Coordinates of C-alpha atoms and ligand atoms in Angstrom, one line a residue:
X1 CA 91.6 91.1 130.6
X2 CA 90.3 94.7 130.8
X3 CA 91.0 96.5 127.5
X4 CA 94.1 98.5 129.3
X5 CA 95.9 95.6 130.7
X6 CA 95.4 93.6 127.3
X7 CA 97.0 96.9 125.3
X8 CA 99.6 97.0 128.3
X9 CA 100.5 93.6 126.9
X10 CA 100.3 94.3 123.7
X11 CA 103.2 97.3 123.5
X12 CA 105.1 95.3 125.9
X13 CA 106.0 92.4 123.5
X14 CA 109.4 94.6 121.0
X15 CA 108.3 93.4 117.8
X16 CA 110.6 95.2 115.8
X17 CA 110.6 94.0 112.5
X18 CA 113.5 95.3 110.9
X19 CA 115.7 94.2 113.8
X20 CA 116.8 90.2 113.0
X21 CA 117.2 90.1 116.7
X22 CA 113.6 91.0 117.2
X23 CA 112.6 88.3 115.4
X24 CA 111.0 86.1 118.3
X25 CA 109.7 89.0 119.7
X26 CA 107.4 89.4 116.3
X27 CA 106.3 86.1 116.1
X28 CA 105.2 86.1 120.0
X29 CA 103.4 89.1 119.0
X30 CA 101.4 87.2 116.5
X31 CA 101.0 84.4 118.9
X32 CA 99.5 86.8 121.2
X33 CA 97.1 88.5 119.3
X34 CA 95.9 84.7 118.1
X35 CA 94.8 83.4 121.3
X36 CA 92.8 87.3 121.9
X37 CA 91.2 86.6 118.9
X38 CA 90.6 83.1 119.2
X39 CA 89.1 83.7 122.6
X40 CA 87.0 86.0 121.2
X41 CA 85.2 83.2 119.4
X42 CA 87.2 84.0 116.0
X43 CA 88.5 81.7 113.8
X44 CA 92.3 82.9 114.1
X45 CA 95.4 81.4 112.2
X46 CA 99.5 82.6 112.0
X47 CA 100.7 82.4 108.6
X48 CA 104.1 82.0 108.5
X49 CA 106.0 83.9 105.8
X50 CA 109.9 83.4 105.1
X51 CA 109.7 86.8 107.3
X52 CA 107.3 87.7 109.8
X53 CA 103.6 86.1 110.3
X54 CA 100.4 87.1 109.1
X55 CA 98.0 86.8 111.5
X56 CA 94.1 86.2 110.0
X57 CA 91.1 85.9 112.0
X58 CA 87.4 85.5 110.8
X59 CA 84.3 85.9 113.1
X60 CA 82.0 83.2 113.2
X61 CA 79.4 83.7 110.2
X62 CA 76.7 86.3 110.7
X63 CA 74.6 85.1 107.7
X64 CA 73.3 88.0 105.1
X65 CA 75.4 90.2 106.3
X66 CA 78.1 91.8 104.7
X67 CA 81.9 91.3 105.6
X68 CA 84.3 93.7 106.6
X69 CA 87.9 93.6 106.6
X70 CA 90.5 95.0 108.8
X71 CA 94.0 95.8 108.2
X72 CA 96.9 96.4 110.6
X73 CA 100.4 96.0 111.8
X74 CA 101.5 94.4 115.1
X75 CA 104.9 95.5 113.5
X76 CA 107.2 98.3 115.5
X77 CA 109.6 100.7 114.6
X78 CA 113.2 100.3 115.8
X79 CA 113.2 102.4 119.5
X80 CA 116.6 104.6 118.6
X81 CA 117.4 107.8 119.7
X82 CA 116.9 105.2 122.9
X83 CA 118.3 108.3 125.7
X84 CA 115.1 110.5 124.7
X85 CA 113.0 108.0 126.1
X86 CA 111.8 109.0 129.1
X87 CA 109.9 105.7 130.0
X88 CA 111.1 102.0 128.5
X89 CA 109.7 102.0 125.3
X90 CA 108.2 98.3 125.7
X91 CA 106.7 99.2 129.7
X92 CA 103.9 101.1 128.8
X93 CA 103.1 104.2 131.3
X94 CA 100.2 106.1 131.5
X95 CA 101.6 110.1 132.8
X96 CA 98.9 113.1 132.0
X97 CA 96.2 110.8 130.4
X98 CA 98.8 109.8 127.6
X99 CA 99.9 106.0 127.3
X100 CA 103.7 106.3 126.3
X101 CA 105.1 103.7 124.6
X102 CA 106.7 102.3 121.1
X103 CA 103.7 101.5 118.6
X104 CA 101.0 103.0 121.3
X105 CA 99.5 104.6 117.9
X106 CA 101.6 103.3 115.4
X107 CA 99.6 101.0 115.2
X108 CA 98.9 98.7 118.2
X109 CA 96.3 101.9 120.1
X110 CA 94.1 101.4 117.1
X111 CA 94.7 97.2 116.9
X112 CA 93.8 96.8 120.0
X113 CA 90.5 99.2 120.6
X114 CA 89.2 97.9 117.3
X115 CA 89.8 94.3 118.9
X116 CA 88.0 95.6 121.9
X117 CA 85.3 97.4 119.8
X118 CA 84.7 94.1 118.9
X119 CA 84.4 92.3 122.3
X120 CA 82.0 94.6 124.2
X121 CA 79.6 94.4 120.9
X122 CA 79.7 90.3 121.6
X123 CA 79.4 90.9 125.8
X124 CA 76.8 93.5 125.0
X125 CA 74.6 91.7 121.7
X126 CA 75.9 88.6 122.0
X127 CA 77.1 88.4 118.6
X128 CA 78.4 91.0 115.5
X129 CA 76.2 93.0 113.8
X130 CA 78.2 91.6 110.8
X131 CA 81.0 89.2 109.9
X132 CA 84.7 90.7 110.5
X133 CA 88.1 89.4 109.3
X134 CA 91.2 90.9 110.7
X135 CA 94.4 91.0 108.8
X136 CA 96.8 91.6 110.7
X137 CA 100.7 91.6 109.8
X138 CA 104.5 91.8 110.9
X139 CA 106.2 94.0 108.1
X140 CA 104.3 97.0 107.9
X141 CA 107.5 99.0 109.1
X142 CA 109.8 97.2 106.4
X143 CA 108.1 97.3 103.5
X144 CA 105.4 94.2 104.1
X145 CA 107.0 92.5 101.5
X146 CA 105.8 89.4 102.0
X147 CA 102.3 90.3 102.1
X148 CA 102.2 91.6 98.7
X149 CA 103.0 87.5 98.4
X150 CA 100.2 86.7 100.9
X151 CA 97.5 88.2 99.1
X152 CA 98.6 86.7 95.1
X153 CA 97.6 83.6 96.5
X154 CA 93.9 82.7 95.0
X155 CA 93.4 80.7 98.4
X156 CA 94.2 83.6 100.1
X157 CA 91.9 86.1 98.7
X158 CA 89.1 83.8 99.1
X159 CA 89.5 83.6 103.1
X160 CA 90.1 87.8 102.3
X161 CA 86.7 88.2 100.5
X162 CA 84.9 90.9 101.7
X163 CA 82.8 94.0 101.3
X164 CA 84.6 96.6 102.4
X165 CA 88.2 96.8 104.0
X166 CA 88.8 99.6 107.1
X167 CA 92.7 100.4 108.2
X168 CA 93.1 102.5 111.6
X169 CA 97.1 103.6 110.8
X170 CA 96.6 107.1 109.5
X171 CA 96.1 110.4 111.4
X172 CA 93.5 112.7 113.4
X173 CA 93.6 116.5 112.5
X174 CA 93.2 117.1 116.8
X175 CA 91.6 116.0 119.4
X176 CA 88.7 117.4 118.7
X177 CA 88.4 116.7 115.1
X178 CA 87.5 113.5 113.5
X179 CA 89.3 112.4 110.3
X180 CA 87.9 110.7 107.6
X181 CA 90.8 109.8 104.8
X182 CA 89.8 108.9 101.2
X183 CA 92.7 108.8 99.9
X184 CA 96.9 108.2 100.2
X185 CA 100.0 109.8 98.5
X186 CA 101.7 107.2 95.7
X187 CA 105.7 107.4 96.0
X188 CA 108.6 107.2 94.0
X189 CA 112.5 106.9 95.2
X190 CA 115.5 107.2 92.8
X191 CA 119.1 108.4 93.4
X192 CA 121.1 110.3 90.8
X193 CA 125.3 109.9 90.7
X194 CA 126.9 112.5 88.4
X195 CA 130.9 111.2 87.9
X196 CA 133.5 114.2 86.6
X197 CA 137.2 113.8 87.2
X198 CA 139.0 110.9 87.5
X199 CA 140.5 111.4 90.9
X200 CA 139.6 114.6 93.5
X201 CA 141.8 118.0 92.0
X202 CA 144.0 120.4 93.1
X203 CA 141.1 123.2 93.0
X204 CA 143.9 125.7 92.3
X205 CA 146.4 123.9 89.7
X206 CA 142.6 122.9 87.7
X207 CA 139.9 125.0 88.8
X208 CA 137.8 126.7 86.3
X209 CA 139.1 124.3 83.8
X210 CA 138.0 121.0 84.9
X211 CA 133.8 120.0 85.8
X212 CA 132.8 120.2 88.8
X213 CA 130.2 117.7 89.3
X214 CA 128.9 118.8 92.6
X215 CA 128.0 122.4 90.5
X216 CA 126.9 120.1 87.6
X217 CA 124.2 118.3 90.1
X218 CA 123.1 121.5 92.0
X219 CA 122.8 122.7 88.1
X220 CA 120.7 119.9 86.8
X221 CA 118.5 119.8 90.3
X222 CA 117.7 123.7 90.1
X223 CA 116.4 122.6 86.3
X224 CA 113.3 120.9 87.5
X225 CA 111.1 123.9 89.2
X226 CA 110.7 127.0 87.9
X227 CA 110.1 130.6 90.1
X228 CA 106.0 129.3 90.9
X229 CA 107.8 126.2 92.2
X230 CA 106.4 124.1 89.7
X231 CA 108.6 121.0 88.6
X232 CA 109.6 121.3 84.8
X233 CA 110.3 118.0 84.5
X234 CA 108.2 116.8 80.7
X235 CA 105.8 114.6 81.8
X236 CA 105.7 115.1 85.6
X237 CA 102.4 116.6 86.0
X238 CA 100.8 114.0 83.1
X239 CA 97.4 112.1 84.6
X240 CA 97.3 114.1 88.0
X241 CA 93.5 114.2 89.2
X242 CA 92.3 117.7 89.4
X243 CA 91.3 119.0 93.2
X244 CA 87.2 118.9 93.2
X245 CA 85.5 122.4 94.2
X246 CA 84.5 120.2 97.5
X247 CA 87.8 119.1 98.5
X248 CA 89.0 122.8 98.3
X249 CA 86.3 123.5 100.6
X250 CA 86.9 120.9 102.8
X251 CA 90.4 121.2 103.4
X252 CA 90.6 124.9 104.3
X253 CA 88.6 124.1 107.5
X254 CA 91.4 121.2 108.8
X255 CA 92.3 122.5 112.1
X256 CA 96.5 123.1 111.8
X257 CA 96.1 123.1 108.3
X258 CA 96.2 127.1 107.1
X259 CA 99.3 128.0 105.6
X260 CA 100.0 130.0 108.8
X261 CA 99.8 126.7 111.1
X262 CA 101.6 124.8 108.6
X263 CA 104.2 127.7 108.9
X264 CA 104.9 127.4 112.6
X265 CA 104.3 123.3 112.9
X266 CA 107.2 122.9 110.3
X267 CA 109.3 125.5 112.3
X268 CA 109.9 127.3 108.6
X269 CA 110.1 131.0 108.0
X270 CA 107.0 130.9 105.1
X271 CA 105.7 127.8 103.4
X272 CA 107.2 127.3 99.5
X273 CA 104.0 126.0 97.7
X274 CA 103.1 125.5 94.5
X275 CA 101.9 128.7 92.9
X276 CA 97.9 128.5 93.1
X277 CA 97.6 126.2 95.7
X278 CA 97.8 126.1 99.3
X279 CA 99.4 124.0 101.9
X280 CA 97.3 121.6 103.0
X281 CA 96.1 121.3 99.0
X282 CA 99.7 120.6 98.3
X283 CA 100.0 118.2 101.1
X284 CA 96.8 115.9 100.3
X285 CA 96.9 116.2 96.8
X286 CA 99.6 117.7 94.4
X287 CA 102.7 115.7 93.6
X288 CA 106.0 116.9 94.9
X289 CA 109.5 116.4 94.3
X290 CA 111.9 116.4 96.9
X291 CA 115.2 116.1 97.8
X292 CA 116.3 114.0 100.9
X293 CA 119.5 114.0 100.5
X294 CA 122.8 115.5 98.8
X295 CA 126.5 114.1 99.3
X296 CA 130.0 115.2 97.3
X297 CA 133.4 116.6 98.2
X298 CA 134.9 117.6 101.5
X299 CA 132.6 117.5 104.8
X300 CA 135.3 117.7 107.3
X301 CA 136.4 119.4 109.9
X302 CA 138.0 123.4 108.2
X303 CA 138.6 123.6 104.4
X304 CA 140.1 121.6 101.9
X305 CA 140.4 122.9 98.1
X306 CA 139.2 120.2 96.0
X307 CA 137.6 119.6 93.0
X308 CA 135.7 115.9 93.8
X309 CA 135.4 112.9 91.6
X310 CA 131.3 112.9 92.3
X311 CA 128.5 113.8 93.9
X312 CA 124.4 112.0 94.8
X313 CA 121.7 112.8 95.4
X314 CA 118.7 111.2 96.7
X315 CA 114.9 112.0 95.6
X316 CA 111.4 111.1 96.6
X317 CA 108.5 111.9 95.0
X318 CA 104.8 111.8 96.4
X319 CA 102.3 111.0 93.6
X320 CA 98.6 111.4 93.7
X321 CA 95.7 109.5 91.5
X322 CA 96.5 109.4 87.6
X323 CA 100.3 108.9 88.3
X324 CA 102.4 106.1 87.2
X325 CA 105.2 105.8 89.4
X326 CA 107.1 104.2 87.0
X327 CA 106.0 106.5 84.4
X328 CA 107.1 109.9 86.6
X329 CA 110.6 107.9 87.8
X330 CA 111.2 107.3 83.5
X331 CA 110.6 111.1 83.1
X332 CA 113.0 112.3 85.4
X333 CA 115.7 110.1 84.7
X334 CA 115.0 111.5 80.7
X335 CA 114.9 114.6 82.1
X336 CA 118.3 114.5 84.0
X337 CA 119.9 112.9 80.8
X338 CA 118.8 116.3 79.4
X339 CA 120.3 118.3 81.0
X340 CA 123.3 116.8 82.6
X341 CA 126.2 118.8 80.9
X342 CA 128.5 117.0 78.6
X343 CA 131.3 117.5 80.6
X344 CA 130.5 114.7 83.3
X345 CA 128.4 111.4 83.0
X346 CA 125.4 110.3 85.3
X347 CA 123.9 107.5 86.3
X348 CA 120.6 106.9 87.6
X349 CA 119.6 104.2 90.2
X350 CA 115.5 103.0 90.7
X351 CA 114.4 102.9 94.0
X352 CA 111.1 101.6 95.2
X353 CA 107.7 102.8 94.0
X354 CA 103.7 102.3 95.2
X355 CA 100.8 103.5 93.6
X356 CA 98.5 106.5 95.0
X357 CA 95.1 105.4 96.0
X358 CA 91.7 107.1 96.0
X359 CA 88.3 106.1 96.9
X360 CA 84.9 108.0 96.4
X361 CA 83.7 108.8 99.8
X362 CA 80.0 109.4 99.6
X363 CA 79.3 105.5 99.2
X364 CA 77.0 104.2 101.8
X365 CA 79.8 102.5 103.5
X366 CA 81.6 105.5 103.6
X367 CA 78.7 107.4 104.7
X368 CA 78.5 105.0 107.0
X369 CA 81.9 105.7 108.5
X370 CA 81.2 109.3 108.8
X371 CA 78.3 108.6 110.7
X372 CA 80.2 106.4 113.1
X373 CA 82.5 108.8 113.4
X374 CA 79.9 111.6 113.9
X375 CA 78.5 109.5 116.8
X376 CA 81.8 109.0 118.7
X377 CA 83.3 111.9 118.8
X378 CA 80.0 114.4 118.5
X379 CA 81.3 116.2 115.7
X380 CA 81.3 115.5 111.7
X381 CA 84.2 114.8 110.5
X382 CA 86.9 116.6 108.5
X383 CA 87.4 114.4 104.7
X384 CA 90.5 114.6 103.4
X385 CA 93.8 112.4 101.9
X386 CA 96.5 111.5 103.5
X387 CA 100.0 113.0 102.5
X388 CA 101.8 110.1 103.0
X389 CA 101.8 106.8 101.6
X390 CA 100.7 102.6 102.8
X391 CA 101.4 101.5 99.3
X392 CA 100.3 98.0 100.5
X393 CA 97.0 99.2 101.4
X394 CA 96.3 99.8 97.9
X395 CA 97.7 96.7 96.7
X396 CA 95.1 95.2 99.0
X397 CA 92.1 97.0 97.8
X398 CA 93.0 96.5 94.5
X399 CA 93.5 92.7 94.4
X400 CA 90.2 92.2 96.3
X401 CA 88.2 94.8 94.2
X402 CA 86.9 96.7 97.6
X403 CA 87.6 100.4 98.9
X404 CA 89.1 101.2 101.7
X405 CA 87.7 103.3 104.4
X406 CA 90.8 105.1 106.6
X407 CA 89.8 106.1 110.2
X408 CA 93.0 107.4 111.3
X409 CA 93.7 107.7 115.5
X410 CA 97.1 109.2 115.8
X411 CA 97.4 112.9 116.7
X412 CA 99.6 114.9 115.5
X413 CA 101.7 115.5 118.9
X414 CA 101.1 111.2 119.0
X415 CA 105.3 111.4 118.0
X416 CA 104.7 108.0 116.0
X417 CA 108.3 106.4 114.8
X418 CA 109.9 108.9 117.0
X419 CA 110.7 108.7 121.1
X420 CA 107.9 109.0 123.6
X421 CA 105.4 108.1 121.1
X422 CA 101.7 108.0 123.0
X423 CA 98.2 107.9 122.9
X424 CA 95.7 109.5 125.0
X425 CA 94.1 107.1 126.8
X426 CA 90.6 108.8 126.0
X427 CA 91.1 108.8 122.2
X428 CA 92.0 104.6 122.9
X429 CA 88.6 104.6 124.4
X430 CA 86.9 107.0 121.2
X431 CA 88.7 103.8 119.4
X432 CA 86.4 101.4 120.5
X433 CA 83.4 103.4 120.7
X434 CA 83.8 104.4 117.1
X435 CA 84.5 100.4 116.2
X436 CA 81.5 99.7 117.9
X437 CA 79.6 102.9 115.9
X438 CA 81.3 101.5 112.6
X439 CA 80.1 97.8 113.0
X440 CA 76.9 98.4 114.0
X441 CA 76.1 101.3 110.7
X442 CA 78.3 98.6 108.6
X443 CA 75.6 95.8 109.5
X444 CA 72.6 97.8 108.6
X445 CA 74.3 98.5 105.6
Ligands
ZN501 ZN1 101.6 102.3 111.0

């Protein structure tokens, strides 16, 4: 099939993998991107998991000649706000050069063109330039909790051996810019509950006597940054790698990244950074703590005078390399115990954590890459890390031993997770130029 009507294909099979009812849907995705690879000569297999498959397939051997790895999801997210669709998320349509559909770059675009990459090389050569193993799996959107299983198996990281591991699922600072990623955000997640009266109060017959614990929270939150909007939290900053001279450099000539573009993409007044740093240096590389969410008292409808029982809140914290999730999630609950005032009791909840990742990249591989890159799209590209976080990724370099070269595709108007997600149909076809690019350099490597 032509590389459009095999991606038309693709995004028409709704593997949503958080959605039990989905669940066919996910496995006929795997199904389908078996018998592609299989009839591309590749040695291709569905793993099943007590979730959703893993999908592996190996080229045939391309002997002294290094192996490279590729990771992706065939996993979607759920298609809800569904009325803000203005096309069926699962049939694809192409309207003003854009291919609109659920996972068009998150992250079936980039599957497929690196599949396709792959192909013409073999109609054009013959065979690879080098040997390739896809990894491809169903829980990326849920937390790919099974694959962190996957990959403990020794088995398992034999048939993963490689020399170097390449994800497409980050993003592209514009059309025009290449984007070469070295690095991803950690993450932490923790929820606080601070308990005062026994039962909601009168806020007339008690108030100003008994605790408030929705004043008692907003107290203890406003205790962890100070005026330069630096968290005090003991212990927060510990380990945190410094930003090189280069990176600086580097990052002030991201297009959309000044603190002016940052301004008007967020919609925001003026950006609140850390004091000393800029936007895009607090994006890529300084840890933040954040609140996502804050619930006590009375939300209805006019007012009600009440004193509340309790009152939450939910955090996230991005880390970067040097952090211990654990370690910064065990300072803040220590810090909170601090300063949570005697009057009311707290408890603290752990939520799920993942470790930051960094790789150096001026190795020839990753020289490589920006060559590739270079080629494609006529331009060098921009280095810098990602802000958010694919915890598995890491989990994956690290068990192998390899780095892991990010060539992200989706734009930042690509809405990925959102309705109308797209891709440009010419950036699908930079895709598989640039995989052709990459596996060629990679081979001479
Ligand atoms: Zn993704």
């Amino acid at each position: 099939m032509s590389k459009l009507d095999d991606l038309f294909a693709f995004l028409s099979i709704p593997s949503i993998s958080a959605q039990r009812e989905h669940a066919a849907d996910v496995e006929n995705c795997a199904d389908f991107l078996v018998s592609k690879l299989a009839s591309l000569g590749f040695d291709a297999s569905k793993h099943l998991t007590t979730i959703h498959p893993i999908v592996v397939a190996k080229s045939p051997s391309v002997e002294g000649k290094p192996t490279l790895l590729i990771y992706g999801h065939y996993d979607v997210m759920p298609v809800d706000p569904i009325e803000l669709w203005e096309s069926e998320p699962f049939t694809p349509e192409i309207r003003d050069g854009r291919i609109y559909a659920r996972g068009a770059s998150d992250d079936k675009g980039p599957i497929m063109a690196l599949i396709h990459g792959v192909q013409e090389i073999l109609a054009e050569d013959g065979q690879l330039p080098l040997n390739v193993t896809f990894l491809l799996e169903g829980e990326e959107e849920r937390g790919s909790e099974t694959l962190y299983e996957f990959i403990k198996d020794p088995a398992v990281q034999k048939m993963l051996d490689c020399d170097v591991i390449v994800v497409s699922d980050t993003g592209m600072a514009d059309i025009n810019t290449p984007t070469f990623s070295y690095g991803l955000k950690g993450l932490c997640c923790f929820e606080i509950k601070v308990s005062g009266p026994a039962m909601d109060l009168h806020s007339g017959l008690f108030g100003g006597a008994a605790p408030n614990p929705i004043s008692a929270l907003c107290e203890m939150i406003a205790s962890t940054r100070d005026a330069n909007n630096v968290v005090t939290i003991a212990g927060f900053y510990d380990g945190v790698m410094p930003i090189a001279d280069w990176e600086r450099q580097s990052w002030s000539r991201v297009p959309g990244m000044s603190d002016r573009e940052l301004s008007a993409l967020t919609g925001s007044r003026a950006l609140r950074t850390e004091k000393g740093y800029t936007g895009a240096e607090c994006v890529y590389a300084r840890p933040t703590f954040e609140l996502n969410g804050i619930t006590g008292g009375y939300q209805g409808e006019g007012s009600k005078t009440v004193i509340p029982t309790h009152a939450t809140a939910k955090i996230s914290c991005r880390l970067v390399p040097g952090q211990d999730p654990q370690r910064v999630m065990n300072c803040a609950r220590k810090h909170f115990e601090k300063v949570c005032p005697p009057s009311v009791t707290m408890e603290f909840f752990d939520g799920h954590t993942g470790e930051a990742y960094i790789i150096d990249p001026h190795t020839n591989y990753g020289k490589a890459a920006q060559r590739a890159l270079e080629n494609t799209f006529g331009t060098a590209p921009v280095l810098l890390r990602e802000g958010g976080s694919i915890p598995i990724v890491a989990a994956i370099s690290k068990t192998l031993g390899k780095d892991t070269i990010f060539l992200g595709l989706d734009l930042p108007d690509a809405r990925i997770h959102s309705p109308n997600e797209n891709m440009r149909v010419e950036i699908y076809e930079k895709g598989i130029e640039l995989t052709k690019n990459l596996l060629r350099l990679m081979g001479e490597e």
